[in-house]
Coordinates of C-alpha atoms and ligand atoms in Angstrom, one line a residue:
M1 CA 44.2 117.8 28.5
R2 CA 47.6 118.8 29.6
F3 CA 48.6 120.1 33.0
G4 CA 51.4 121.2 35.2
N5 CA 50.8 119.3 38.5
I6 CA 49.4 115.9 37.9
H7 CA 48.2 115.4 41.5
E8 CA 46.4 118.7 41.5
Y9 CA 45.0 118.1 38.1
I10 CA 43.7 114.6 38.9
E11 CA 42.0 116.0 42.0
K12 CA 40.4 119.0 40.3
N13 CA 40.0 118.7 36.6
T14 CA 39.7 115.1 35.5
D15 CA 37.1 112.4 35.3
Y16 CA 39.8 110.3 37.1
P17 CA 40.5 112.0 40.5
L18 CA 42.8 109.9 42.7
K19 CA 39.9 109.2 45.1
R20 CA 37.9 107.7 42.3
I21 CA 40.9 105.7 41.1
Q22 CA 41.4 104.4 44.7
E23 CA 37.7 103.5 45.0
Y24 CA 37.7 101.8 41.5
F25 CA 40.7 99.6 42.5
K26 CA 39.7 99.1 46.1
Y27 CA 39.6 95.3 45.7
T28 CA 42.2 95.0 43.0
K29 CA 45.7 93.6 43.4
F30 CA 48.3 94.8 40.8
G31 CA 50.7 92.0 40.1
I32 CA 53.7 93.6 38.5
L33 CA 56.1 91.3 36.7
G34 CA 59.6 92.8 36.4
Y35 CA 61.3 95.6 38.1
G36 CA 63.3 97.3 35.3
P37 CA 62.8 101.0 34.5
Q38 CA 59.1 100.6 33.8
G39 CA 58.3 97.9 36.4
R40 CA 59.9 100.0 39.2
S41 CA 58.3 103.3 38.2
Q42 CA 54.8 101.9 37.6
A43 CA 55.0 99.9 40.9
L44 CA 56.1 102.8 43.0
N45 CA 53.7 105.3 41.4
L46 CA 50.8 102.9 41.9
K47 CA 51.9 102.2 45.5
D48 CA 52.3 106.0 46.2
N49 CA 48.8 106.4 44.8
G50 CA 47.6 104.1 47.6
L51 CA 46.9 101.0 45.5
N52 CA 47.7 97.4 46.3
V53 CA 50.8 96.3 44.5
I54 CA 52.8 93.0 44.6
I55 CA 55.9 92.3 42.5
G56 CA 56.8 89.1 40.7
L57 CA 60.5 88.5 40.0
R58 CA 63.2 85.9 39.5
Q59 CA 66.0 86.1 42.1
G60 CA 68.2 88.4 40.0
E61 CA 69.5 92.0 40.1
S62 CA 66.1 93.7 40.2
Y63 CA 65.0 91.4 43.1
K64 CA 67.7 93.1 45.2
E65 CA 66.5 96.5 43.9
A66 CA 62.9 95.8 44.9
I67 CA 64.0 94.9 48.4
K68 CA 66.1 98.1 48.6
D69 CA 62.9 100.0 47.7
G70 CA 61.0 98.4 50.6
F71 CA 59.3 95.4 49.0
I72 CA 59.3 92.4 51.4
P73 CA 59.7 88.8 50.3
N74 CA 56.5 86.8 50.7
I75 CA 54.5 89.9 51.7
N76 CA 54.5 91.9 48.5
L77 CA 57.5 90.4 46.6
F78 CA 57.1 87.0 45.1
S79 CA 58.3 84.7 42.3
I80 CA 56.8 85.4 38.9
D81 CA 54.3 82.6 39.0
D82 CA 53.1 83.4 42.6
A83 CA 52.5 87.0 41.6
V84 CA 50.5 85.9 38.5
K85 CA 48.4 83.6 40.8
Q86 CA 47.7 86.3 43.3
G87 CA 47.3 89.4 41.1
D88 CA 44.1 90.6 39.4
I89 CA 45.8 92.9 36.9
I90 CA 48.9 91.1 35.6
M91 CA 51.3 93.8 34.5
N92 CA 53.8 92.1 32.3
L93 CA 56.8 94.4 32.6
L94 CA 59.6 91.9 32.2
S95 CA 62.0 92.7 29.4
D96 CA 60.4 91.9 26.0
A97 CA 62.8 88.9 25.6
G98 CA 62.1 87.9 29.3
Q99 CA 58.3 87.9 28.5
K100 CA 59.0 85.2 25.9
E101 CA 61.2 83.2 28.1
S102 CA 58.8 83.1 31.1
W103 CA 55.5 83.0 29.3
H104 CA 54.8 79.2 29.1
K105 CA 56.3 78.2 32.5
C106 CA 55.5 81.1 34.8
V107 CA 52.6 83.2 33.3
L108 CA 50.2 81.4 31.0
P109 CA 49.4 78.4 33.4
Y110 CA 48.1 80.8 36.0
L111 CA 46.0 83.2 33.9
T112 CA 42.3 82.9 34.5
K113 CA 39.4 84.7 32.8
D114 CA 38.8 87.1 35.7
K115 CA 42.3 88.5 35.4
T116 CA 43.4 91.3 33.1
L117 CA 46.7 90.9 31.2
Y118 CA 48.5 94.3 30.8
F119 CA 51.5 95.2 28.8
S120 CA 53.4 98.5 28.2
H121 CA 54.4 97.4 24.7
G122 CA 52.6 95.7 21.8
F123 CA 55.8 93.6 21.2
S124 CA 54.9 90.3 22.7
V125 CA 51.4 89.8 21.3
V126 CA 51.9 91.5 17.9
Y127 CA 55.0 89.4 17.1
K128 CA 53.3 86.3 18.4
K129 CA 54.8 84.1 15.7
Q130 CA 58.3 84.9 17.2
T131 CA 57.4 85.1 20.9
N132 CA 54.7 82.4 21.0
I133 CA 52.7 84.7 23.4
I134 CA 49.1 84.1 22.7
P135 CA 46.9 85.2 25.6
P136 CA 43.9 83.0 26.5
P137 CA 40.9 84.3 24.4
N138 CA 38.6 84.6 27.5
M139 CA 40.3 87.5 29.2
D140 CA 40.9 91.2 28.9
V141 CA 44.3 92.2 27.3
I142 CA 45.2 95.9 27.4
L143 CA 48.2 98.2 27.0
V144 CA 49.3 101.4 28.6
A145 CA 52.6 102.5 27.0
P146 CA 54.3 105.5 28.6
K147 CA 56.0 107.7 26.0
G148 CA 59.1 108.2 28.0
S149 CA 61.7 106.2 29.9
G150 CA 60.7 104.5 33.1
R151 CA 63.0 106.8 35.0
T152 CA 61.1 109.8 33.6
L153 CA 57.8 108.4 34.6
R154 CA 58.9 108.2 38.2
T155 CA 60.8 111.5 38.4
A156 CA 57.9 113.3 36.7
F157 CA 55.4 111.7 39.2
I158 CA 57.6 112.9 42.1
K159 CA 57.7 116.4 40.6
G160 CA 53.9 116.3 40.3
E161 CA 54.0 116.0 36.5
G162 CA 52.8 113.3 34.1
V163 CA 54.2 111.5 31.0
N164 CA 52.0 111.0 27.9
S165 CA 50.9 107.4 27.4
S166 CA 49.1 105.5 24.7
I167 CA 46.4 103.0 25.6
A168 CA 45.0 100.1 23.6
V169 CA 42.7 97.1 23.9
Y170 CA 43.7 93.8 22.3
Q171 CA 40.8 91.7 23.9
D172 CA 37.8 93.0 25.7
K173 CA 35.9 90.2 27.3
S174 CA 34.6 92.1 30.3
G175 CA 33.3 95.1 28.4
F176 CA 35.4 97.3 30.6
A177 CA 38.8 96.8 29.1
E178 CA 39.2 100.4 27.7
Q179 CA 37.9 101.9 30.9
N180 CA 40.3 99.8 33.0
A181 CA 43.2 100.9 30.7
K182 CA 42.2 104.6 31.3
F183 CA 42.1 104.2 35.1
I184 CA 45.4 102.3 35.1
G185 CA 46.9 104.9 32.8
F186 CA 46.2 107.7 35.2
A187 CA 47.1 105.6 38.2
I188 CA 50.6 104.9 37.0
G189 CA 51.3 108.6 36.5
S190 CA 50.3 109.4 33.0
G191 CA 49.3 113.0 32.4
Y192 CA 47.6 112.5 29.0
L193 CA 46.3 109.4 27.3
Y194 CA 45.7 108.8 23.6
K195 CA 44.2 105.7 21.9
T196 CA 46.1 103.4 19.7
T197 CA 46.2 99.7 18.7
F198 CA 48.8 97.1 19.8
E199 CA 50.1 97.0 16.2
N200 CA 50.5 100.8 15.8
E201 CA 52.0 101.1 19.2
V202 CA 54.8 98.6 18.6
Y203 CA 55.6 99.7 15.0
S204 CA 55.8 103.4 15.9
D205 CA 57.7 102.7 19.1
L206 CA 60.4 100.4 17.5
V207 CA 60.8 102.9 14.6
G208 CA 60.9 105.9 17.0
E209 CA 63.6 104.5 19.3
R210 CA 65.8 103.3 16.5
G211 CA 65.1 106.5 14.6
V212 CA 64.8 110.1 15.9
L213 CA 64.6 109.3 19.6
M214 CA 67.8 107.4 20.0
G215 CA 69.6 105.8 17.0
A216 CA 69.2 108.5 14.3
I217 CA 69.9 111.4 16.7
H218 CA 73.1 109.7 17.8
G219 CA 74.1 109.1 14.2
L220 CA 73.3 112.7 13.3
F221 CA 75.3 114.1 16.2
L222 CA 78.3 111.9 15.2
A223 CA 78.2 112.9 11.6
Q224 CA 78.2 116.6 12.3
Y225 CA 80.7 116.4 15.1
N226 CA 83.2 114.3 13.1
V227 CA 82.9 116.6 10.0
L228 CA 83.6 119.6 12.3
R229 CA 86.6 117.9 13.9
E230 CA 88.0 116.7 10.5
R231 CA 87.7 120.3 9.3
G232 CA 89.9 121.5 12.1
H233 CA 87.5 122.6 14.8
S234 CA 88.3 121.9 18.5
P235 CA 86.3 119.3 20.5
S236 CA 84.8 122.0 22.6
E237 CA 83.6 123.9 19.5
A238 CA 82.3 120.8 17.7
F239 CA 80.4 119.6 20.8
N240 CA 78.9 123.0 21.6
E241 CA 77.7 123.5 18.0
T242 CA 76.3 119.9 17.8
V243 CA 75.0 118.7 21.1
E244 CA 75.1 121.3 23.8
E245 CA 73.2 124.0 22.0
A246 CA 70.6 121.5 20.7
T247 CA 69.9 119.9 24.1
Q248 CA 70.2 123.0 26.3
S249 CA 68.6 125.7 24.1
L250 CA 66.9 124.7 20.9
I251 CA 65.2 121.3 21.6
P252 CA 63.6 122.9 24.8
L253 CA 62.2 125.7 22.5
I254 CA 60.7 123.0 20.2
A255 CA 59.2 121.3 23.3
E256 CA 57.9 124.6 24.6
Q257 CA 56.0 126.0 21.5
G258 CA 57.0 124.0 18.4
M259 CA 59.4 124.2 15.5
D260 CA 58.4 127.6 14.1
W261 CA 58.9 129.0 17.6
M262 CA 62.4 127.6 17.6
Y263 CA 63.0 129.3 14.2
K264 CA 61.4 132.6 15.4
N265 CA 63.9 132.7 18.4
C266 CA 67.0 132.3 16.3
S267 CA 68.9 134.8 14.1
T268 CA 67.7 135.5 10.6
T269 CA 71.0 134.0 9.4
A270 CA 70.3 130.8 11.3
Q271 CA 66.7 130.7 10.1
R272 CA 67.5 131.2 6.5
G273 CA 70.1 128.5 6.4
A274 CA 68.1 125.9 8.5
I275 CA 64.9 126.4 6.5
D276 CA 66.8 125.9 3.2
W277 CA 68.6 122.8 4.5
Y278 CA 66.0 120.8 6.3
P279 CA 64.3 119.5 3.1
K280 CA 67.7 118.2 1.9
F281 CA 68.1 116.3 5.2
E282 CA 64.5 115.0 4.9
K283 CA 65.1 113.8 1.3
V284 CA 68.3 111.9 2.2
L285 CA 66.9 110.4 5.4
K286 CA 63.4 109.4 4.3
P287 CA 64.6 106.3 2.4
L288 CA 66.5 105.2 5.5
M289 CA 63.4 105.7 7.6
N290 CA 61.4 103.5 5.2
E291 CA 64.1 100.9 5.4
L292 CA 63.8 101.0 9.2
Y293 CA 60.0 100.8 9.1
D294 CA 60.3 97.7 6.8
S295 CA 62.7 96.1 9.1
V296 CA 60.3 96.7 12.1
Y297 CA 57.2 95.6 10.1
D298 CA 58.6 92.4 8.7
G299 CA 59.9 91.3 12.2
T300 CA 63.6 91.5 11.5
E301 CA 64.1 93.9 14.4
V302 CA 62.2 91.7 16.8
K303 CA 64.1 88.6 15.7
N304 CA 67.3 90.5 16.5
V305 CA 66.1 91.7 19.9
L306 CA 64.9 88.2 20.9
E307 CA 68.2 86.6 19.8
Q308 CA 70.5 89.1 21.4
N309 CA 68.7 90.1 24.6
N310 CA 68.3 86.6 26.0
K311 CA 72.0 85.7 25.7
K312 CA 73.7 85.1 29.0
D313 CA 76.4 87.6 28.3
Y314 CA 74.0 90.3 27.0
R315 CA 74.5 92.7 29.9
Y316 CA 78.3 92.2 29.9
K317 CA 78.4 92.9 26.1
L318 CA 76.1 95.9 26.5
D319 CA 78.4 97.4 29.2
E320 CA 81.3 97.0 26.7
E321 CA 79.3 98.8 24.0
L322 CA 78.3 101.6 26.3
A323 CA 81.9 102.0 27.5
L324 CA 82.9 102.3 23.8
I325 CA 80.3 105.1 23.4
S326 CA 81.3 106.8 26.6
N327 CA 84.9 106.8 25.4
M328 CA 84.1 108.4 22.1
E329 CA 85.7 111.8 21.8
I330 CA 82.3 113.6 21.4
W331 CA 80.9 112.2 24.6
K332 CA 84.1 112.8 26.5
A333 CA 83.9 116.4 25.4
G334 CA 80.3 116.3 26.7
K335 CA 81.5 115.3 30.1
T336 CA 83.9 118.3 30.2
V337 CA 81.1 120.7 29.0
R338 CA 78.7 119.4 31.7
E339 CA 81.3 119.9 34.4
L340 CA 81.8 123.5 33.2
R341 CA 78.0 123.9 33.2
K342 CA 78.0 122.9 36.9
K343 CA 80.8 125.3 37.7
D344 CA 78.8 128.1 36.1
K345 CA 75.9 127.7 38.5
Ligands
NAP1 N1 62.2 101.3 29.5 C1 61.4 102.1 28.9 O1 61.6 103.3 28.8 C2 60.0 101.6 28.3 C3 59.1 102.5 27.9 C4 57.9 102.1 27.5 C5 57.6 100.7 27.5 N2 58.5 99.8 27.9 C6 58.2 98.4 27.9 O2 58.0 98.0 29.3 C7 58.4 96.7 29.5 C8 59.5 96.6 30.5 O3 60.6 97.3 30.1 P1 61.8 97.8 31.1 O4 62.7 98.7 30.3 O5 61.2 98.3 32.3 O6 62.5 96.5 31.5 P2 63.8 95.7 31.0 O7 65.0 96.4 31.4 O8 63.7 95.5 29.5 O9 63.5 94.4 31.8 C9 63.8 94.3 33.2 C10 63.1 93.2 34.0 O10 63.0 92.0 33.2 C11 63.5 90.9 34.0 N3 63.9 89.9 33.2 C12 64.7 90.0 32.0 N4 64.8 88.8 31.5 C13 64.1 87.9 32.2 C14 63.9 86.5 32.2 N5 64.4 85.7 31.2 N6 63.1 85.9 33.2 C15 62.6 86.7 34.2 N7 62.8 88.0 34.3 C16 63.6 88.6 33.3 C17 64.7 91.6 34.8 O11 65.0 90.9 35.9 P3 66.6 90.7 36.3 O12 67.0 92.0 37.0 O13 66.6 89.5 37.2 O14 67.4 90.5 35.1 C18 64.0 92.9 35.2 O15 63.2 92.8 36.3 C19 58.9 96.2 28.1 O16 57.8 95.6 27.4 C20 59.3 97.5 27.4 O17 59.3 97.4 26.0 C21 59.7 100.3 28.3

């Protein structure tokens, strides 16, 4: 079930056309807690789909952002506890560390059995020993986890496309939990839904983002770029052979029709070398991936996230770390190459 234009698709081909979604949620108030990348995108997509959305926030940076986007204090923008009191579906899209911080004071006291508790990550409930987040047993608890950044969920929606999401049910007291997750999944702008469990979602997600999606790819880029530079290649050559060709030409081919399609579209010289070398990379990297999985599974990663992300100076320190990355020669070379790309057009 994949399609080009989500709006058209929803109207014509699915069991979940927008009209049906609107009818289904006619009397439902979505209480969205948090206005980070996911909170903002899910809120705006639901709102643009004609559904009743309120936001629950502390008076911080994202409160200002919500006002900029047209949310109005005491009309559809509230404190976290007020949004929990008023909402029917409580979409907990605070940062994972923020979910832990706010749970006992602002969320749990106002959850009643007729409300649904919704997450976009299995983090809080799966690692309950560390987060102390244990939902009341008499309510539905579901998950819709978009497999893309919040920003992509919104830009894809605006373009008429969808992002794949997983759905899961942790508690089904109403008998409708899975159905509700499907309706919400399409309502927030998913194009394709697949079933998982809270546990599998969080283990695969934490491994994925530390691994191939973000951490490992950055490490791989650096290793190759630095070897090329140490062997006398120019920044431009090292960047083009490492990042530019990957992101602009080859990864899109993998996305289009798979890995074999990428190989088919490259020279026989490139094919021969790459097909001989990939098992060597796999052999070297697999033990590291297992180490990463263990660190996710035993809660080490979660402990670190909760300790670091709730520190007062977390954002400040993060900005410093990102500045360090931005100032690496490889990413400076990237800026130049992107500028040249623009001039080409
Ligand atoms: N980002 C993604 O691509 C992505 C993808 C799939 C799933 N998810 C999941 O979606 C959820 C939300 O993630 P996100 O990336 O959108 O958000 P985020 O950047 O992790 O969190 C942002 C929101 O949390 C609030 N917040 C942080 N700490 C708080 C605290 N102690 N008390 C009250 N509010 C607090 C922030 O408010 P202030 O502005 O006031 O700090 C902001 O509104 C998480 O469970 C995440 O794992 C994210």
